[in-house]
Amino acid sequence: MSESEEVKTESLSVTENYAAWISHEPDGEIVYHLELGAVTVHFFEEEWVEVVELVHAAAQQVNKRK
């Protein structure tokens, strides 16, 4: 694999049980990854934006109930 084909990764956030990170793919695509215990979910940028909006909205609803 040439250097231009290497997948570069970058950690976004890590807790004891979870991690969020991105990979810079050789074709220029950025893929977002959520490691949730034994499961890793992969998102393209448009999907990632939607998931972040979903989690943010859910958190706001939970905070309203407190």
CHARMM-style PDB file with segment names, atoms N, HN, CA, C and O in Angstrom:
ATOM      1  N   MET     1       0.858  -1.183   0.000  1.00  0.00      PROA
ATOM      2  CA  MET     1       0.000   0.000   0.000  1.00  0.00      PROA
ATOM      3  C   MET     1       0.895   1.234   0.000  1.00  0.00      PROA
ATOM      4  O   MET     1       1.764   1.370   0.862  1.00  0.00      PROA
ATOM      5  N   SER     2       0.694   2.114  -0.940  1.00  0.00      PROA
ATOM      6  HN  SER     2      -0.012   2.003  -1.640  1.00  0.00      PROA
ATOM      7  CA  SER     2       1.503   3.324  -0.997  1.00  0.00      PROA
ATOM      8  C   SER     2       1.049   4.303   0.070  1.00  0.00      PROA
ATOM      9  O   SER     2      -0.046   4.185   0.621  1.00  0.00      PROA
ATOM     10  N   GLU     3       1.909   5.269   0.349  1.00  0.00      PROA
ATOM     11  HN  GLU     3       2.798   5.364  -0.099  1.00  0.00      PROA
ATOM     12  CA  GLU     3       1.589   6.256   1.374  1.00  0.00      PROA
ATOM     13  C   GLU     3       0.306   7.004   1.043  1.00  0.00      PROA
ATOM     14  O   GLU     3      -0.445   7.363   1.950  1.00  0.00      PROA
ATOM     15  N   SER     4       0.039   7.247  -0.242  1.00  0.00      PROA
ATOM     16  HN  SER     4       0.649   6.955  -0.979  1.00  0.00      PROA
ATOM     17  CA  SER     4      -1.173   7.966  -0.632  1.00  0.00      PROA
ATOM     18  C   SER     4      -2.431   7.128  -0.424  1.00  0.00      PROA
ATOM     19  O   SER     4      -3.536   7.672  -0.413  1.00  0.00      PROA
ATOM     20  N   GLU     5      -2.283   5.816  -0.259  1.00  0.00      PROA
ATOM     21  HN  GLU     5      -1.386   5.375  -0.268  1.00  0.00      PROA
ATOM     22  CA  GLU     5      -3.429   4.938  -0.035  1.00  0.00      PROA
ATOM     23  C   GLU     5      -3.660   4.653   1.442  1.00  0.00      PROA
ATOM     24  O   GLU     5      -4.629   3.983   1.797  1.00  0.00      PROA
ATOM     25  N   GLU     6      -2.783   5.152   2.306  1.00  0.00      PROA
ATOM     26  HN  GLU     6      -1.995   5.696   2.017  1.00  0.00      PROA
ATOM     27  CA  GLU     6      -2.938   4.907   3.735  1.00  0.00      PROA
ATOM     28  C   GLU     6      -4.165   5.641   4.265  1.00  0.00      PROA
ATOM     29  O   GLU     6      -4.478   6.754   3.842  1.00  0.00      PROA
ATOM     30  N   VAL     7      -4.845   4.994   5.194  1.00  0.00      PROA
ATOM     31  HN  VAL     7      -4.591   4.090   5.537  1.00  0.00      PROA
ATOM     32  CA  VAL     7      -5.985   5.614   5.858  1.00  0.00      PROA
ATOM     33  C   VAL     7      -5.465   6.284   7.122  1.00  0.00      PROA
ATOM     34  O   VAL     7      -4.932   5.623   8.013  1.00  0.00      PROA
ATOM     35  N   LYS     8      -5.624   7.595   7.189  1.00  0.00      PROA
ATOM     36  HN  LYS     8      -6.056   8.132   6.465  1.00  0.00      PROA
ATOM     37  CA  LYS     8      -5.197   8.341   8.372  1.00  0.00      PROA
ATOM     38  C   LYS     8      -6.390   8.441   9.313  1.00  0.00      PROA
ATOM     39  O   LYS     8      -7.514   8.683   8.875  1.00  0.00      PROA
ATOM     40  N   THR     9      -6.144   8.254  10.609  1.00  0.00      PROA
ATOM     41  HN  THR     9      -5.230   8.057  10.965  1.00  0.00      PROA
ATOM     42  CA  THR     9      -7.225   8.323  11.591  1.00  0.00      PROA
ATOM     43  C   THR     9      -6.940   9.428  12.597  1.00  0.00      PROA
ATOM     44  O   THR     9      -5.797   9.829  12.816  1.00  0.00      PROA
ATOM     45  N   GLU    10      -8.026   9.906  13.201  1.00  0.00      PROA
ATOM     46  HN  GLU    10      -8.955   9.581  13.023  1.00  0.00      PROA
ATOM     47  CA  GLU    10      -7.939  10.989  14.179  1.00  0.00      PROA
ATOM     48  C   GLU    10      -9.000  10.755  15.251  1.00  0.00      PROA
ATOM     49  O   GLU    10     -10.182  10.611  14.941  1.00  0.00      PROA
ATOM     50  N   SER    11      -8.580  10.717  16.495  1.00  0.00      PROA
ATOM     51  HN  SER    11      -7.619  10.834  16.747  1.00  0.00      PROA
ATOM     52  CA  SER    11      -9.512  10.525  17.605  1.00  0.00      PROA
ATOM     53  C   SER    11     -10.259  11.826  17.874  1.00  0.00      PROA
ATOM     54  O   SER    11      -9.652  12.894  17.941  1.00  0.00      PROA
ATOM     55  N   LEU    12     -11.574  11.733  18.028  1.00  0.00      PROA
ATOM     56  HN  LEU    12     -12.068  10.865  17.974  1.00  0.00      PROA
ATOM     57  CA  LEU    12     -12.384  12.903  18.360  1.00  0.00      PROA
ATOM     58  C   LEU    12     -12.661  12.976  19.850  1.00  0.00      PROA
ATOM     59  O   LEU    12     -12.548  14.042  20.456  1.00  0.00      PROA
ATOM     60  N   SER    13     -13.026  11.842  20.443  1.00  0.00      PROA
ATOM     61  HN  SER    13     -13.118  10.976  19.950  1.00  0.00      PROA
ATOM     62  CA  SER    13     -13.331  11.784  21.871  1.00  0.00      PROA
ATOM     63  C   SER    13     -13.323  10.332  22.320  1.00  0.00      PROA
ATOM     64  O   SER    13     -13.746   9.440  21.586  1.00  0.00      PROA
ATOM     65  N   VAL    14     -12.832  10.105  23.542  1.00  0.00      PROA
ATOM     66  HN  VAL    14     -12.488  10.831  24.138  1.00  0.00      PROA
ATOM     67  CA  VAL    14     -12.759   8.750  24.078  1.00  0.00      PROA
ATOM     68  C   VAL    14     -13.175   8.779  25.540  1.00  0.00      PROA
ATOM     69  O   VAL    14     -12.732   9.633  26.309  1.00  0.00      PROA
ATOM     70  N   THR    15     -14.035   7.831  25.915  1.00  0.00      PROA
ATOM     71  HN  THR    15     -14.395   7.137  25.291  1.00  0.00      PROA
ATOM     72  CA  THR    15     -14.374   7.628  27.320  1.00  0.00      PROA
ATOM     73  C   THR    15     -13.936   6.218  27.692  1.00  0.00      PROA
ATOM     74  O   THR    15     -13.297   5.528  26.897  1.00  0.00      PROA
ATOM     75  N   GLU    16     -14.280   5.797  28.895  1.00  0.00      PROA
ATOM     76  HN  GLU    16     -14.799   6.357  29.540  1.00  0.00      PROA
ATOM     77  CA  GLU    16     -13.899   4.455  29.330  1.00  0.00      PROA
ATOM     78  C   GLU    16     -14.497   3.370  28.434  1.00  0.00      PROA
ATOM     79  O   GLU    16     -13.857   2.346  28.194  1.00  0.00      PROA
ATOM     80  N   ASN    17     -15.712   3.586  27.941  1.00  0.00      PROA
ATOM     81  HN  ASN    17     -16.232   4.418  28.136  1.00  0.00      PROA
ATOM     82  CA  ASN    17     -16.411   2.551  27.174  1.00  0.00      PROA
ATOM     83  C   ASN    17     -16.680   2.883  25.711  1.00  0.00      PROA
ATOM     84  O   ASN    17     -17.061   2.000  24.942  1.00  0.00      PROA
ATOM     85  N   TYR    18     -16.490   4.134  25.313  1.00  0.00      PROA
ATOM     86  HN  TYR    18     -16.180   4.851  25.938  1.00  0.00      PROA
ATOM     87  CA  TYR    18     -16.875   4.550  23.973  1.00  0.00      PROA
ATOM     88  C   TYR    18     -15.781   5.388  23.313  1.00  0.00      PROA
ATOM     89  O   TYR    18     -14.916   5.953  23.982  1.00  0.00      PROA
ATOM     90  N   ALA    19     -15.845   5.451  21.997  1.00  0.00      PROA
ATOM     91  HN  ALA    19     -16.548   4.993  21.453  1.00  0.00      PROA
ATOM     92  CA  ALA    19     -14.892   6.290  21.263  1.00  0.00      PROA
ATOM     93  C   ALA    19     -15.543   6.815  19.992  1.00  0.00      PROA
ATOM     94  O   ALA    19     -16.366   6.146  19.367  1.00  0.00      PROA
ATOM     95  N   ALA    20     -15.155   8.020  19.631  1.00  0.00      PROA
ATOM     96  HN  ALA    20     -14.486   8.563  20.138  1.00  0.00      PROA
ATOM     97  CA  ALA    20     -15.557   8.613  18.357  1.00  0.00      PROA
ATOM     98  C   ALA    20     -14.279   9.011  17.637  1.00  0.00      PROA
ATOM     99  O   ALA    20     -13.411   9.671  18.207  1.00  0.00      PROA
ATOM    100  N   TRP    21     -14.175   8.605  16.381  1.00  0.00      PROA
ATOM    101  HN  TRP    21     -14.881   8.069  15.918  1.00  0.00      PROA
ATOM    102  CA  TRP    21     -12.975   8.924  15.612  1.00  0.00      PROA
ATOM    103  C   TRP    21     -13.319   9.044  14.144  1.00  0.00      PROA
ATOM    104  O   TRP    21     -14.385   8.613  13.704  1.00  0.00      PROA
ATOM    105  N   ILE    22     -12.406   9.634  13.390  1.00  0.00      PROA
ATOM    106  HN  ILE    22     -11.540   9.983  13.748  1.00  0.00      PROA
ATOM    107  CA  ILE    22     -12.614   9.786  11.958  1.00  0.00      PROA
ATOM    108  C   ILE    22     -11.457   9.144  11.200  1.00  0.00      PROA
ATOM    109  O   ILE    22     -10.336   9.037  11.696  1.00  0.00      PROA
ATOM    110  N   SER    23     -11.771   8.727   9.993  1.00  0.00      PROA
ATOM    111  HN  SER    23     -12.681   8.814   9.589  1.00  0.00      PROA
ATOM    112  CA  SER    23     -10.730   8.227   9.097  1.00  0.00      PROA
ATOM    113  C   SER    23     -10.766   9.057   7.820  1.00  0.00      PROA
ATOM    114  O   SER    23     -11.828   9.371   7.281  1.00  0.00      PROA
ATOM    115  N   HSD    24      -9.578   9.396   7.361  1.00  0.00      PROA
ATOM    116  HN  HSD    24      -8.716   9.140   7.799  1.00  0.00      PROA
ATOM    117  CA  HSD    24      -9.417  10.129   6.106  1.00  0.00      PROA
ATOM    118  C   HSD    24      -9.061   9.090   5.051  1.00  0.00      PROA
ATOM    119  O   HSD    24      -7.924   8.623   4.988  1.00  0.00      PROA
ATOM    120  N   GLU    25     -10.024   8.737   4.234  1.00  0.00      PROA
ATOM    121  HN  GLU    25     -10.948   9.117   4.285  1.00  0.00      PROA
ATOM    122  CA  GLU    25      -9.859   7.671   3.251  1.00  0.00      PROA
ATOM    123  C   GLU    25      -9.020   8.145   2.060  1.00  0.00      PROA
ATOM    124  O   GLU    25      -8.975   9.341   1.773  1.00  0.00      PROA
ATOM    125  N   PRO    26      -8.364   7.223   1.373  1.00  0.00      PROA
ATOM    126  CA  PRO    26      -7.519   7.590   0.224  1.00  0.00      PROA
ATOM    127  C   PRO    26      -8.259   8.348  -0.881  1.00  0.00      PROA
ATOM    128  O   PRO    26      -7.651   9.130  -1.612  1.00  0.00      PROA
ATOM    129  N   ASP    27      -9.570   8.117  -1.004  1.00  0.00      PROA
ATOM    130  HN  ASP    27     -10.064   7.482  -0.410  1.00  0.00      PROA
ATOM    131  CA  ASP    27     -10.345   8.804  -2.048  1.00  0.00      PROA
ATOM    132  C   ASP    27     -10.803  10.200  -1.628  1.00  0.00      PROA
ATOM    133  O   ASP    27     -11.524  10.871  -2.367  1.00  0.00      PROA
ATOM    134  N   GLY    28     -10.375  10.639  -0.424  1.00  0.00      PROA
ATOM    135  HN  GLY    28      -9.789  10.095   0.176  1.00  0.00      PROA
ATOM    136  CA  GLY    28     -10.731  11.967   0.060  1.00  0.00      PROA
ATOM    137  C   GLY    28     -11.948  11.990   0.959  1.00  0.00      PROA
ATOM    138  O   GLY    28     -12.227  13.010   1.590  1.00  0.00      PROA
ATOM    139  N   GLU    29     -12.675  10.894   1.031  1.00  0.00      PROA
ATOM    140  HN  GLU    29     -12.448  10.066   0.519  1.00  0.00      PROA
ATOM    141  CA  GLU    29     -13.873  10.798   1.878  1.00  0.00      PROA
ATOM    142  C   GLU    29     -13.454  10.771   3.347  1.00  0.00      PROA
ATOM    143  O   GLU    29     -12.449  10.155   3.701  1.00  0.00      PROA
ATOM    144  N   ILE    30     -14.223  11.437   4.189  1.00  0.00      PROA
ATOM    145  HN  ILE    30     -15.039  11.938   3.902  1.00  0.00      PROA
ATOM    146  CA  ILE    30     -14.035  11.343   5.636  1.00  0.00      PROA
ATOM    147  C   ILE    30     -15.140  10.451   6.168  1.00  0.00      PROA
ATOM    148  O   ILE    30     -16.317  10.672   5.883  1.00  0.00      PROA
ATOM    149  N   VAL    31     -14.763   9.445   6.939  1.00  0.00      PROA
ATOM    150  HN  VAL    31     -13.807   9.265   7.170  1.00  0.00      PROA
ATOM    151  CA  VAL    31     -15.728   8.529   7.539  1.00  0.00      PROA
ATOM    152  C   VAL    31     -15.657   8.704   9.049  1.00  0.00      PROA
ATOM    153  O   VAL    31     -14.573   8.738   9.632  1.00  0.00      PROA
ATOM    154  N   TYR    32     -16.824   8.813   9.674  1.00  0.00      PROA
ATOM    155  HN  TYR    32     -17.705   8.785   9.200  1.00  0.00      PROA
ATOM    156  CA  TYR    32     -16.933   8.980  11.118  1.00  0.00      PROA
ATOM    157  C   TYR    32     -17.269   7.630  11.729  1.00  0.00      PROA
ATOM    158  O   TYR    32     -18.062   6.869  11.175  1.00  0.00      PROA
ATOM    159  N   HSD    33     -16.665   7.335  12.868  1.00  0.00      PROA
ATOM    160  HN  HSD    33     -16.021   7.953  13.318  1.00  0.00      PROA
ATOM    161  CA  HSD    33     -16.836   6.037  13.509  1.00  0.00      PROA
ATOM    162  C   HSD    33     -17.220   6.241  14.971  1.00  0.00      PROA
ATOM    163  O   HSD    33     -16.638   7.076  15.663  1.00  0.00      PROA
ATOM    164  N   LEU    34     -18.194   5.481  15.431  1.00  0.00      PROA
ATOM    165  HN  LEU    34     -18.667   4.802  14.869  1.00  0.00      PROA
ATOM    166  CA  LEU    34     -18.553   5.433  16.846  1.00  0.00      PROA
ATOM    167  C   LEU    34     -18.327   4.014  17.329  1.00  0.00      PROA
ATOM    168  O   LEU    34     -18.953   3.078  16.831  1.00  0.00      PROA
ATOM    169  N   GLU    35     -17.441   3.850  18.291  1.00  0.00      PROA
ATOM    170  HN  GLU    35     -16.933   4.611  18.696  1.00  0.00      PROA
ATOM    171  CA  GLU    35     -17.236   2.550  18.923  1.00  0.00      PROA
ATOM    172  C   GLU    35     -18.085   2.534  20.182  1.00  0.00      PROA
ATOM    173  O   GLU    35     -17.854   3.308  21.112  1.00  0.00      PROA
ATOM    174  N   LEU    36     -19.068   1.648  20.203  1.00  0.00      PROA
ATOM    175  HN  LEU    36     -19.256   1.020  19.448  1.00  0.00      PROA
ATOM    176  CA  LEU    36     -20.019   1.537  21.309  1.00  0.00      PROA
ATOM    177  C   LEU    36     -19.907   0.132  21.882  1.00  0.00      PROA
ATOM    178  O   LEU    36     -20.679  -0.758  21.524  1.00  0.00      PROA
ATOM    179  N   GLY    37     -18.948  -0.058  22.768  1.00  0.00      PROA
ATOM    180  HN  GLY    37     -18.321   0.665  23.058  1.00  0.00      PROA
ATOM    181  CA  GLY    37     -18.698  -1.400  23.282  1.00  0.00      PROA
ATOM    182  C   GLY    37     -18.180  -2.279  22.162  1.00  0.00      PROA
ATOM    183  O   GLY    37     -17.181  -1.954  21.521  1.00  0.00      PROA
ATOM    184  N   ALA    38     -18.860  -3.396  21.925  1.00  0.00      PROA
ATOM    185  HN  ALA    38     -19.672  -3.661  22.446  1.00  0.00      PROA
ATOM    186  CA  ALA    38     -18.423  -4.359  20.907  1.00  0.00      PROA
ATOM    187  C   ALA    38     -18.887  -3.984  19.501  1.00  0.00      PROA
ATOM    188  O   ALA    38     -18.592  -4.701  18.544  1.00  0.00      PROA
ATOM    189  N   VAL    39     -19.603  -2.879  19.363  1.00  0.00      PROA
ATOM    190  HN  VAL    39     -19.843  -2.296  20.139  1.00  0.00      PROA
ATOM    191  CA  VAL    39     -20.162  -2.480  18.070  1.00  0.00      PROA
ATOM    192  C   VAL    39     -19.492  -1.192  17.591  1.00  0.00      PROA
ATOM    193  O   VAL    39     -19.333  -0.246  18.361  1.00  0.00      PROA
ATOM    194  N   THR    40     -19.107  -1.163  16.332  1.00  0.00      PROA
ATOM    195  HN  THR    40     -19.236  -1.932  15.706  1.00  0.00      PROA
ATOM    196  CA  THR    40     -18.619   0.069  15.720  1.00  0.00      PROA
ATOM    197  C   THR    40     -19.552   0.423  14.575  1.00  0.00      PROA
ATOM    198  O   THR    40     -19.829  -0.399  13.702  1.00  0.00      PROA
ATOM    199  N   VAL    41     -20.036   1.670  14.593  1.00  0.00      PROA
ATOM    200  HN  VAL    41     -19.811   2.338  15.303  1.00  0.00      PROA
ATOM    201  CA  VAL    41     -20.940   2.156  13.557  1.00  0.00      PROA
ATOM    202  C   VAL    41     -20.170   3.180  12.720  1.00  0.00      PROA
ATOM    203  O   VAL    41     -19.481   4.044  13.262  1.00  0.00      PROA
ATOM    204  N   HSD    42     -20.292   3.074  11.412  1.00  0.00      PROA
ATOM    205  HN  HSD    42     -20.851   2.371  10.971  1.00  0.00      PROA
ATOM    206  CA  HSD    42     -19.560   3.932  10.481  1.00  0.00      PROA
ATOM    207  C   HSD    42     -20.547   4.847   9.754  1.00  0.00      PROA
ATOM    208  O   HSD    42     -21.610   4.400   9.322  1.00  0.00      PROA
ATOM    209  N   PHE    43     -20.194   6.121   9.622  1.00  0.00      PROA
ATOM    210  HN  PHE    43     -19.330   6.483   9.973  1.00  0.00      PROA
ATOM    211  CA  PHE    43     -21.073   7.104   8.992  1.00  0.00      PROA
ATOM    212  C   PHE    43     -20.309   7.930   7.966  1.00  0.00      PROA
ATOM    213  O   PHE    43     -19.173   8.338   8.207  1.00  0.00      PROA
ATOM    214  N   PHE    44     -20.940   8.172   6.823  1.00  0.00      PROA
ATOM    215  HN  PHE    44     -21.863   7.841   6.627  1.00  0.00      PROA
ATOM    216  CA  PHE    44     -20.432   9.191   5.917  1.00  0.00      PROA
ATOM    217  C   PHE    44     -20.823  10.547   6.500  1.00  0.00      PROA
ATOM    218  O   PHE    44     -21.654  10.610   7.405  1.00  0.00      PROA
ATOM    219  N   GLU    45     -20.239  11.624   5.997  1.00  0.00      PROA
ATOM    220  HN  GLU    45     -19.563  11.573   5.261  1.00  0.00      PROA
ATOM    221  CA  GLU    45     -20.419  12.935   6.614  1.00  0.00      PROA
ATOM    222  C   GLU    45     -21.887  13.344   6.756  1.00  0.00      PROA
ATOM    223  O   GLU    45     -22.287  13.847   7.806  1.00  0.00      PROA
ATOM    224  N   GLU    46     -22.690  13.136   5.714  1.00  0.00      PROA
ATOM    225  HN  GLU    46     -22.366  12.727   4.861  1.00  0.00      PROA
ATOM    226  CA  GLU    46     -24.103  13.535   5.780  1.00  0.00      PROA
ATOM    227  C   GLU    46     -24.836  12.757   6.874  1.00  0.00      PROA
ATOM    228  O   GLU    46     -25.674  13.311   7.586  1.00  0.00      PROA
ATOM    229  N   GLU    47     -24.517  11.487   6.995  1.00  0.00      PROA
ATOM    230  HN  GLU    47     -23.837  11.037   6.416  1.00  0.00      PROA
ATOM    231  CA  GLU    47     -25.140  10.646   8.024  1.00  0.00      PROA
ATOM    232  C   GLU    47     -24.690  11.084   9.411  1.00  0.00      PROA
ATOM    233  O   GLU    47     -25.485  11.122  10.350  1.00  0.00      PROA
ATOM    234  N   TRP    48     -23.403  11.415   9.532  1.00  0.00      PROA
ATOM    235  HN  TRP    48     -22.757  11.385   8.769  1.00  0.00      PROA
ATOM    236  CA  TRP    48     -22.851  11.843  10.817  1.00  0.00      PROA
ATOM    237  C   TRP    48     -23.554  13.109  11.305  1.00  0.00      PROA
ATOM    238  O   TRP    48     -23.920  13.210  12.476  1.00  0.00      PROA
ATOM    239  N   VAL    49     -23.739  14.067  10.408  1.00  0.00      PROA
ATOM    240  HN  VAL    49     -23.441  13.985   9.457  1.00  0.00      PROA
ATOM    241  CA  VAL    49     -24.414  15.316  10.769  1.00  0.00      PROA
ATOM    242  C   VAL    49     -25.813  15.015  11.297  1.00  0.00      PROA
ATOM    243  O   VAL    49     -26.235  15.602  12.293  1.00  0.00      PROA
ATOM    244  N   GLU    50     -26.526  14.119  10.651  1.00  0.00      PROA
ATOM    245  HN  GLU    50     -26.182  13.642   9.841  1.00  0.00      PROA
ATOM    246  CA  GLU    50     -27.879  13.765  11.087  1.00  0.00      PROA
ATOM    247  C   GLU    50     -27.865  13.084  12.453  1.00  0.00      PROA
ATOM    248  O   GLU    50     -28.717  13.371  13.294  1.00  0.00      PROA
ATOM    249  N   VAL    51     -26.911  12.188  12.682  1.00  0.00      PROA
ATOM    250  HN  VAL    51     -26.219  11.954  11.998  1.00  0.00      PROA
ATOM    251  CA  VAL    51     -26.819  11.493  13.976  1.00  0.00      PROA
ATOM    252  C   VAL    51     -26.489  12.488  15.088  1.00  0.00      PROA
ATOM    253  O   VAL    51     -27.066  12.414  16.172  1.00  0.00      PROA
ATOM    254  N   VAL    52     -25.571  13.411  14.832  1.00  0.00      PROA
ATOM    255  HN  VAL    52     -25.102  13.471  13.951  1.00  0.00      PROA
ATOM    256  CA  VAL    52     -25.225  14.421  15.837  1.00  0.00      PROA
ATOM    257  C   VAL    52     -26.449  15.269  16.166  1.00  0.00      PROA
ATOM    258  O   VAL    52     -26.698  15.562  17.336  1.00  0.00      PROA
ATOM    259  N   GLU    53     -27.212  15.664  15.156  1.00  0.00      PROA
ATOM    260  HN  GLU    53     -27.009  15.426  14.206  1.00  0.00      PROA
ATOM    261  CA  GLU    53     -28.441  16.435  15.387  1.00  0.00      PROA
ATOM    262  C   GLU    53     -29.438  15.628  16.209  1.00  0.00      PROA
ATOM    263  O   GLU    53     -30.081  16.170  17.108  1.00  0.00      PROA
ATOM    264  N   LEU    54     -29.571  14.346  15.913  1.00  0.00      PROA
ATOM    265  HN  LEU    54     -29.049  13.906  15.183  1.00  0.00      PROA
ATOM    266  CA  LEU    54     -30.481  13.469  16.646  1.00  0.00      PROA
ATOM    267  C   LEU    54     -30.096  13.377  18.117  1.00  0.00      PROA
ATOM    268  O   LEU    54     -30.948  13.530  18.993  1.00  0.00      PROA
ATOM    269  N   VAL    55     -28.826  13.129  18.393  1.00  0.00      PROA
ATOM    270  HN  VAL    55     -28.134  13.004  17.681  1.00  0.00      PROA
ATOM    271  CA  VAL    55     -28.366  12.993  19.778  1.00  0.00      PROA
ATOM    272  C   VAL    55     -28.508  14.321  20.519  1.00  0.00      PROA
ATOM    273  O   VAL    55     -28.899  14.344  21.686  1.00  0.00      PROA
ATOM    274  N   HSD    56     -28.194  15.414  19.850  1.00  0.00      PROA
ATOM    275  HN  HSD    56     -27.877  15.396  18.902  1.00  0.00      PROA
ATOM    276  CA  HSD    56     -28.338  16.733  20.469  1.00  0.00      PROA
ATOM    277  C   HSD    56     -29.802  17.003  20.829  1.00  0.00      PROA
ATOM    278  O   HSD    56     -30.090  17.462  21.935  1.00  0.00      PROA
ATOM    279  N   ALA    57     -30.720  16.726  19.915  1.00  0.00      PROA
ATOM    280  HN  ALA    57     -30.487  16.354  19.017  1.00  0.00      PROA
ATOM    281  CA  ALA    57     -32.149  16.939  20.174  1.00  0.00      PROA
ATOM    282  C   ALA    57     -32.641  16.040  21.303  1.00  0.00      PROA
ATOM    283  O   ALA    57     -33.428  16.475  22.143  1.00  0.00      PROA
ATOM    284  N   ALA    58     -32.187  14.797  21.328  1.00  0.00      PROA
ATOM    285  HN  ALA    58     -31.547  14.444  20.645  1.00  0.00      PROA
ATOM    286  CA  ALA    58     -32.584  13.877  22.398  1.00  0.00      PROA
ATOM    287  C   ALA    58     -32.071  14.372  23.742  1.00  0.00      PROA
ATOM    288  O   ALA    58     -32.788  14.307  24.740  1.00  0.00      PROA
ATOM    289  N   ALA    59     -30.840  14.864  23.780  1.00  0.00      PROA
ATOM    290  HN  ALA    59     -30.257  14.917  22.969  1.00  0.00      PROA
ATOM    291  CA  ALA    59     -30.272  15.385  25.026  1.00  0.00      PROA
ATOM    292  C   ALA    59     -31.060  16.594  25.516  1.00  0.00      PROA
ATOM    293  O   ALA    59     -31.280  16.745  26.718  1.00  0.00      PROA
ATOM    294  N   GLN    60     -31.484  17.451  24.601  1.00  0.00      PROA
ATOM    295  HN  GLN    60     -31.306  17.329  23.625  1.00  0.00      PROA
ATOM    296  CA  GLN    60     -32.293  18.606  24.987  1.00  0.00      PROA
ATOM    297  C   GLN    60     -33.616  18.165  25.600  1.00  0.00      PROA
ATOM    298  O   GLN    60     -34.064  18.755  26.583  1.00  0.00      PROA
ATOM    299  N   GLN    61     -34.245  17.144  25.039  1.00  0.00      PROA
ATOM    300  HN  GLN    61     -33.881  16.665  24.241  1.00  0.00      PROA
ATOM    301  CA  GLN    61     -35.503  16.639  25.585  1.00  0.00      PROA
ATOM    302  C   GLN    61     -35.306  16.067  26.984  1.00  0.00      PROA
ATOM    303  O   GLN    61     -36.134  16.286  27.868  1.00  0.00      PROA
ATOM    304  N   VAL    62     -34.234  15.350  27.186  1.00  0.00      PROA
ATOM    305  HN  VAL    62     -33.560  15.173  26.468  1.00  0.00      PROA
ATOM    306  CA  VAL    62     -33.937  14.791  28.512  1.00  0.00      PROA
ATOM    307  C   VAL    62     -33.715  15.920  29.508  1.00  0.00      PROA
ATOM    308  O   VAL    62     -34.217  15.859  30.631  1.00  0.00      PROA
ATOM    309  N   ASN    63     -32.973  16.946  29.114  1.00  0.00      PROA
ATOM    310  HN  ASN    63     -32.565  16.995  28.203  1.00  0.00      PROA
ATOM    311  CA  ASN    63     -32.692  18.064  30.014  1.00  0.00      PROA
ATOM    312  C   ASN    63     -33.950  18.839  30.375  1.00  0.00      PROA
ATOM    313  O   ASN    63     -34.030  19.391  31.472  1.00  0.00      PROA
ATOM    314  N   LYS    64     -34.934  18.895  29.486  1.00  0.00      PROA
ATOM    315  HN  LYS    64     -34.869  18.446  28.594  1.00  0.00      PROA
ATOM    316  CA  LYS    64     -36.205  19.565  29.783  1.00  0.00      PROA
ATOM    317  C   LYS    64     -36.962  18.839  30.886  1.00  0.00      PROA
ATOM    318  O   LYS    64     -37.727  19.457  31.627  1.00  0.00      PROA
ATOM    319  N   ARG    65     -36.756  17.547  30.994  1.00  0.00      PROA
ATOM    320  HN  ARG    65     -36.135  17.046  30.391  1.00  0.00      PROA
ATOM    321  CA  ARG    65     -37.494  16.735  31.964  1.00  0.00      PROA
ATOM    322  C   ARG    65     -36.882  16.785  33.356  1.00  0.00      PROA
ATOM    323  O   ARG    65     -37.490  16.321  34.320  1.00  0.00      PROA
ATOM    324  N   LYS    66     -35.706  17.334  33.464  1.00  0.00      PROA
ATOM    325  HN  LYS    66     -35.211  17.711  32.680  1.00  0.00      PROA
ATOM    326  CA  LYS    66     -35.028  17.387  34.773  1.00  0.00      PROA
ATOM    327  C   LYS    66     -35.541  18.523  35.603  1.00  0.00      PROA
ATOM    328  OT1 LYS    66     -35.086  18.720  36.730  1.00  0.00      PROA
TER     329      LYS     66
END
